[in-house]
PDB file of C-alpha atoms in Angstrom:
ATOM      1  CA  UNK A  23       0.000   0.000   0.000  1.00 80.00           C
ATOM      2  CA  UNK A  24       0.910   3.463  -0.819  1.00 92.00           C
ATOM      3  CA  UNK A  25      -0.170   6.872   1.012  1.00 96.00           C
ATOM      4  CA  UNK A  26      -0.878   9.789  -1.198  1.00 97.00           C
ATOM      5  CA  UNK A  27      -0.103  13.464   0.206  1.00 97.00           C
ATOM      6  CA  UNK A  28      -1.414  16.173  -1.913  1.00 97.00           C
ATOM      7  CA  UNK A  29      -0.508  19.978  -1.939  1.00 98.00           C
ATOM      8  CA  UNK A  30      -0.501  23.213  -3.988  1.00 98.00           C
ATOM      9  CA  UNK A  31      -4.028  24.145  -4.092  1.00 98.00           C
ATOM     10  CA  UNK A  32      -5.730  27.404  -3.475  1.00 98.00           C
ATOM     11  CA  UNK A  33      -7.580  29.997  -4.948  1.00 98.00           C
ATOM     12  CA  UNK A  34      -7.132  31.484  -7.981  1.00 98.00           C
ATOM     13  CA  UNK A  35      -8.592  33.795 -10.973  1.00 98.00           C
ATOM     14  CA  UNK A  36      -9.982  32.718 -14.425  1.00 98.00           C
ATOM     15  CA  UNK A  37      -7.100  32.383 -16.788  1.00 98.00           C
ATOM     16  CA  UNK A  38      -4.802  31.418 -13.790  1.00 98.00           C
ATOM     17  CA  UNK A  39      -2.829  28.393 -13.394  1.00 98.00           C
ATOM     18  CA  UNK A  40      -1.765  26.097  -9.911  1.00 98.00           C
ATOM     19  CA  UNK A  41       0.380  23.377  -9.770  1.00 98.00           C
ATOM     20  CA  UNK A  42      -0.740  20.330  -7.891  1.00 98.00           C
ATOM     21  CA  UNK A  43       1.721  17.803  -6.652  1.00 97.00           C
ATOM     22  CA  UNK A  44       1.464  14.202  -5.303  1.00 97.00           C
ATOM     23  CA  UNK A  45       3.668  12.816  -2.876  1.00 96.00           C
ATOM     24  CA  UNK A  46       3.567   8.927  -2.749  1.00 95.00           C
ATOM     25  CA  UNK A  47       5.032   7.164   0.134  1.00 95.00           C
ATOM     26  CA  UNK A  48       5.702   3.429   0.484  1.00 92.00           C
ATOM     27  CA  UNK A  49       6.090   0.962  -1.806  1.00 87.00           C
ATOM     28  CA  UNK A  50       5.571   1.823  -5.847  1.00 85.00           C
ATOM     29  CA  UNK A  51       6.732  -1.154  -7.160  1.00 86.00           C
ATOM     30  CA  UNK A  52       2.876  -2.367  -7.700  1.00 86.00           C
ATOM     31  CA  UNK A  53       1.281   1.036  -8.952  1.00 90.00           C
ATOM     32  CA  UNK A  54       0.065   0.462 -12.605  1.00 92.00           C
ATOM     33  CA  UNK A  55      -2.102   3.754 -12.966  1.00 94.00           C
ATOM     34  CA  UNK A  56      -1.340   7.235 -10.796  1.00 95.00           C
ATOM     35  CA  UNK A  57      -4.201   9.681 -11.495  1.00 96.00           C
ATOM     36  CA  UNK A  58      -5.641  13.185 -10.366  1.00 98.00           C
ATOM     37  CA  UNK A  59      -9.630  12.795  -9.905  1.00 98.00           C
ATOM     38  CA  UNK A  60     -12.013  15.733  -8.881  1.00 98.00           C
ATOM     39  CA  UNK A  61     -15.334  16.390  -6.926  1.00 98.00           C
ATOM     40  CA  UNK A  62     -17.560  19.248  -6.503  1.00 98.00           C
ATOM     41  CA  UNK A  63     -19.996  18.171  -3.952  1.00 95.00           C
ATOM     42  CA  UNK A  64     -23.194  16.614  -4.822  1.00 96.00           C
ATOM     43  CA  UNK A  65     -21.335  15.183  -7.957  1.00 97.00           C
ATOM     44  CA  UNK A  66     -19.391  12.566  -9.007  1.00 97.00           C
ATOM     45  CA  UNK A  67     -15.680  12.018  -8.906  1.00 97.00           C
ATOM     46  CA  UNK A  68     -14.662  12.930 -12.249  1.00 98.00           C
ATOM     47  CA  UNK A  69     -11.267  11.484 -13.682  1.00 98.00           C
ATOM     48  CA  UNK A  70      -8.992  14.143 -14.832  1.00 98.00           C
ATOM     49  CA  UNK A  71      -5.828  12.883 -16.013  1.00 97.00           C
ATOM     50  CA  UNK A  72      -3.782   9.938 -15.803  1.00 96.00           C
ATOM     51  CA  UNK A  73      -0.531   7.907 -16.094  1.00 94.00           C
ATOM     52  CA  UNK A  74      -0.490   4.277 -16.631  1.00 92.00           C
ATOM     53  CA  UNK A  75       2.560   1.832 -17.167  1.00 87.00           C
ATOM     54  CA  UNK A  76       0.709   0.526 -20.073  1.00 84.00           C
ATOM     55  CA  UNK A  77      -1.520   3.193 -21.940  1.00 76.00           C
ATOM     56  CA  UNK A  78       0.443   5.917 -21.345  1.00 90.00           C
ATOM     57  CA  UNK A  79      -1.281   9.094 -20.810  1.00 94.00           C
ATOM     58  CA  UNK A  80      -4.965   9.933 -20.750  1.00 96.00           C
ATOM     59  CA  UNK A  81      -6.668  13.285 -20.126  1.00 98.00           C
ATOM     60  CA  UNK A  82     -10.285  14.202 -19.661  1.00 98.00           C
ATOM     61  CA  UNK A  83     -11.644  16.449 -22.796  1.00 98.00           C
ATOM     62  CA  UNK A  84     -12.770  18.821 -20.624  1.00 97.00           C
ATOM     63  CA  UNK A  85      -9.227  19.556 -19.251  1.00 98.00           C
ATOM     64  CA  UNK A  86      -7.275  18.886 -22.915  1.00 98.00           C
ATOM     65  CA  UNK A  87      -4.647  21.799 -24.070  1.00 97.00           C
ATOM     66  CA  UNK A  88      -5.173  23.156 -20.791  1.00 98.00           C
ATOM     67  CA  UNK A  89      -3.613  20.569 -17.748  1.00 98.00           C
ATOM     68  CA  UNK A  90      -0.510  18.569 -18.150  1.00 98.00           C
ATOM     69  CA  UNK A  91       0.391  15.930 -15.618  1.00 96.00           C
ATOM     70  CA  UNK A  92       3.630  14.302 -15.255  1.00 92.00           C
ATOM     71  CA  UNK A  93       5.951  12.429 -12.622  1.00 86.00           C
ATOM     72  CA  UNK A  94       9.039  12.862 -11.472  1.00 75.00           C
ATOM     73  CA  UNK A  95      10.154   9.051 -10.332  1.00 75.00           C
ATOM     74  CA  UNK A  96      12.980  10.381  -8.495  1.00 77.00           C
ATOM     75  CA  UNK A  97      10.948  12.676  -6.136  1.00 80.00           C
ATOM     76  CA  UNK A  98       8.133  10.035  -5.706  1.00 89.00           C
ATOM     77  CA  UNK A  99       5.843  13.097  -7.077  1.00 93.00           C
ATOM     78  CA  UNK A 100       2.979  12.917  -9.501  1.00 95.00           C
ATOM     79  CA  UNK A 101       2.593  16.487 -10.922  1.00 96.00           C
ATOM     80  CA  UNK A 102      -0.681  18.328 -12.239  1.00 98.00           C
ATOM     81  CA  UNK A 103       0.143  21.463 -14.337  1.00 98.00           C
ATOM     82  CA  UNK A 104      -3.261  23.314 -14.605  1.00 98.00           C
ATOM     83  CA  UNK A 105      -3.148  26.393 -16.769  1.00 98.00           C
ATOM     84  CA  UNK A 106      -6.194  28.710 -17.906  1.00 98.00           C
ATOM     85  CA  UNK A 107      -8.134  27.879 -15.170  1.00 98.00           C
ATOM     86  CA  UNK A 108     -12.030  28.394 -15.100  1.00 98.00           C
ATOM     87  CA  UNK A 109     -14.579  28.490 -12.970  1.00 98.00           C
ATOM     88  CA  UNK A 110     -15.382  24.686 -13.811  1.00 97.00           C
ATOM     89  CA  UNK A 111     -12.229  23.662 -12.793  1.00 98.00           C
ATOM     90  CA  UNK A 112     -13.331  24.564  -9.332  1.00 98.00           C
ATOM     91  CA  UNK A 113     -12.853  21.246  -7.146  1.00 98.00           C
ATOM     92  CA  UNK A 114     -11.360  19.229  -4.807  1.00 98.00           C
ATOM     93  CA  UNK A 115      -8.400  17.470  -6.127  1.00 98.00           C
ATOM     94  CA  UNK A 116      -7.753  13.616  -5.344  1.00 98.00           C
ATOM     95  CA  UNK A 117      -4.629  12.114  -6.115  1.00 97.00           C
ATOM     96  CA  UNK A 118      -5.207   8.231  -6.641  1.00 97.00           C
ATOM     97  CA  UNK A 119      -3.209   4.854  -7.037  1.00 95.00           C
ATOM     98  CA  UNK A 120      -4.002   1.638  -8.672  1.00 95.00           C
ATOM     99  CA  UNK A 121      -2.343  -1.639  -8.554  1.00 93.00           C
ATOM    100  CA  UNK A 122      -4.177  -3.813 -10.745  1.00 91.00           C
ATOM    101  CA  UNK A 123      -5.187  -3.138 -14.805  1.00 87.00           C
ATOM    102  CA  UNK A 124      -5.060   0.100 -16.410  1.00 86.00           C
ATOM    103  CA  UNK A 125      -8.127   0.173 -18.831  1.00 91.00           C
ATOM    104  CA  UNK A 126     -10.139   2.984 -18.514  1.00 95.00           C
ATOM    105  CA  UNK A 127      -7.963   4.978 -16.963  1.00 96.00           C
ATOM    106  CA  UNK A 128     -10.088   8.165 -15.811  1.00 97.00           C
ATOM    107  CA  UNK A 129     -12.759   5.697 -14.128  1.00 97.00           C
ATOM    108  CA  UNK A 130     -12.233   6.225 -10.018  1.00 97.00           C
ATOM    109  CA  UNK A 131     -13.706   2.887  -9.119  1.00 96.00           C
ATOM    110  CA  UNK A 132     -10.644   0.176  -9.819  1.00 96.00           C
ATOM    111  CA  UNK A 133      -7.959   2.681  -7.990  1.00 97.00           C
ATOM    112  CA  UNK A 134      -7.320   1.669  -4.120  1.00 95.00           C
ATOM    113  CA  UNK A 135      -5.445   4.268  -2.491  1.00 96.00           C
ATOM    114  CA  UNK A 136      -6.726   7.613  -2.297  1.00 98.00           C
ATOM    115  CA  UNK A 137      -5.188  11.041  -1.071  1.00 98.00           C
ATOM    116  CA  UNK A 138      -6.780  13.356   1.149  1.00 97.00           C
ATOM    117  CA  UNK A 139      -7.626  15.614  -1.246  1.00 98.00           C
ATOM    118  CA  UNK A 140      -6.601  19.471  -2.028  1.00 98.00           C
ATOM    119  CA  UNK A 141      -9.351  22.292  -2.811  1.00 98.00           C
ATOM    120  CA  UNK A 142      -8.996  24.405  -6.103  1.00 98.00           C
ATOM    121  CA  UNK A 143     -11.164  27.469  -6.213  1.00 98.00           C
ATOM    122  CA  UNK A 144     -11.306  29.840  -9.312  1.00 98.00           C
ATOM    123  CA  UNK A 145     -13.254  32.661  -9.423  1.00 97.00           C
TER     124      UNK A 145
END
């Protein structure tokens, strides 16, 4: 099992940009898919983008030519560039780990560790 710290949210204007980061902890010899999810209350956890051994890596249209994650192996850090924020994008950010497959990549319900979350707020 893995634990998942999150950090770098906040609040931001439209047409801003944040960087999220990811800070896994234990053992990452098992993780097939790391991913950055979202939820606005009352709604669904939406997938946002994602890494995957196999697959590469997968973004949600809604986020396309505007996020960019990557990883930096070394730092045991999953990054999540978001640039030209909008009001949409307003969320709390999950960073998530799956050990097992890596088909559909942006669906929440095959990944089995979760981070606490971070909130992103653009107004």
């Amino acid at each position: 099992d893995v634990q998942l710290v999150e950090s770098g949210g906040g609040s931001v204007q439209v047409g801003g940009s944040l960087r999220l980061s990811c800070l896994v902890i234990g053992n990452i010899a098992n993780m097939n898919c790391i991913a950055w999810f979202r939820q606005v209350p009352g709604k669904e956890r939406e997938g946002v983008a994602a890494i995957c051994r196999l697959g590469g890596t997968t973004y949600a249209d809604s986020v396309k030519g505007r996020f960019s994650v990557s990883n930096a192996y070394a730092e045991r850090t999953l990054y999540l560039q978001m640039d030209d924020l909008r009001p949409e994008d307003t969320a709390m950010y999950y960073c998530a780990v799956r050990t097992s497959g890596w088909t559909r990549p942006l669906v929440p319900e095959p990944y089995n560790s979760w981070g606490q979350g971070t909130q992103v707020t653009v107004s």
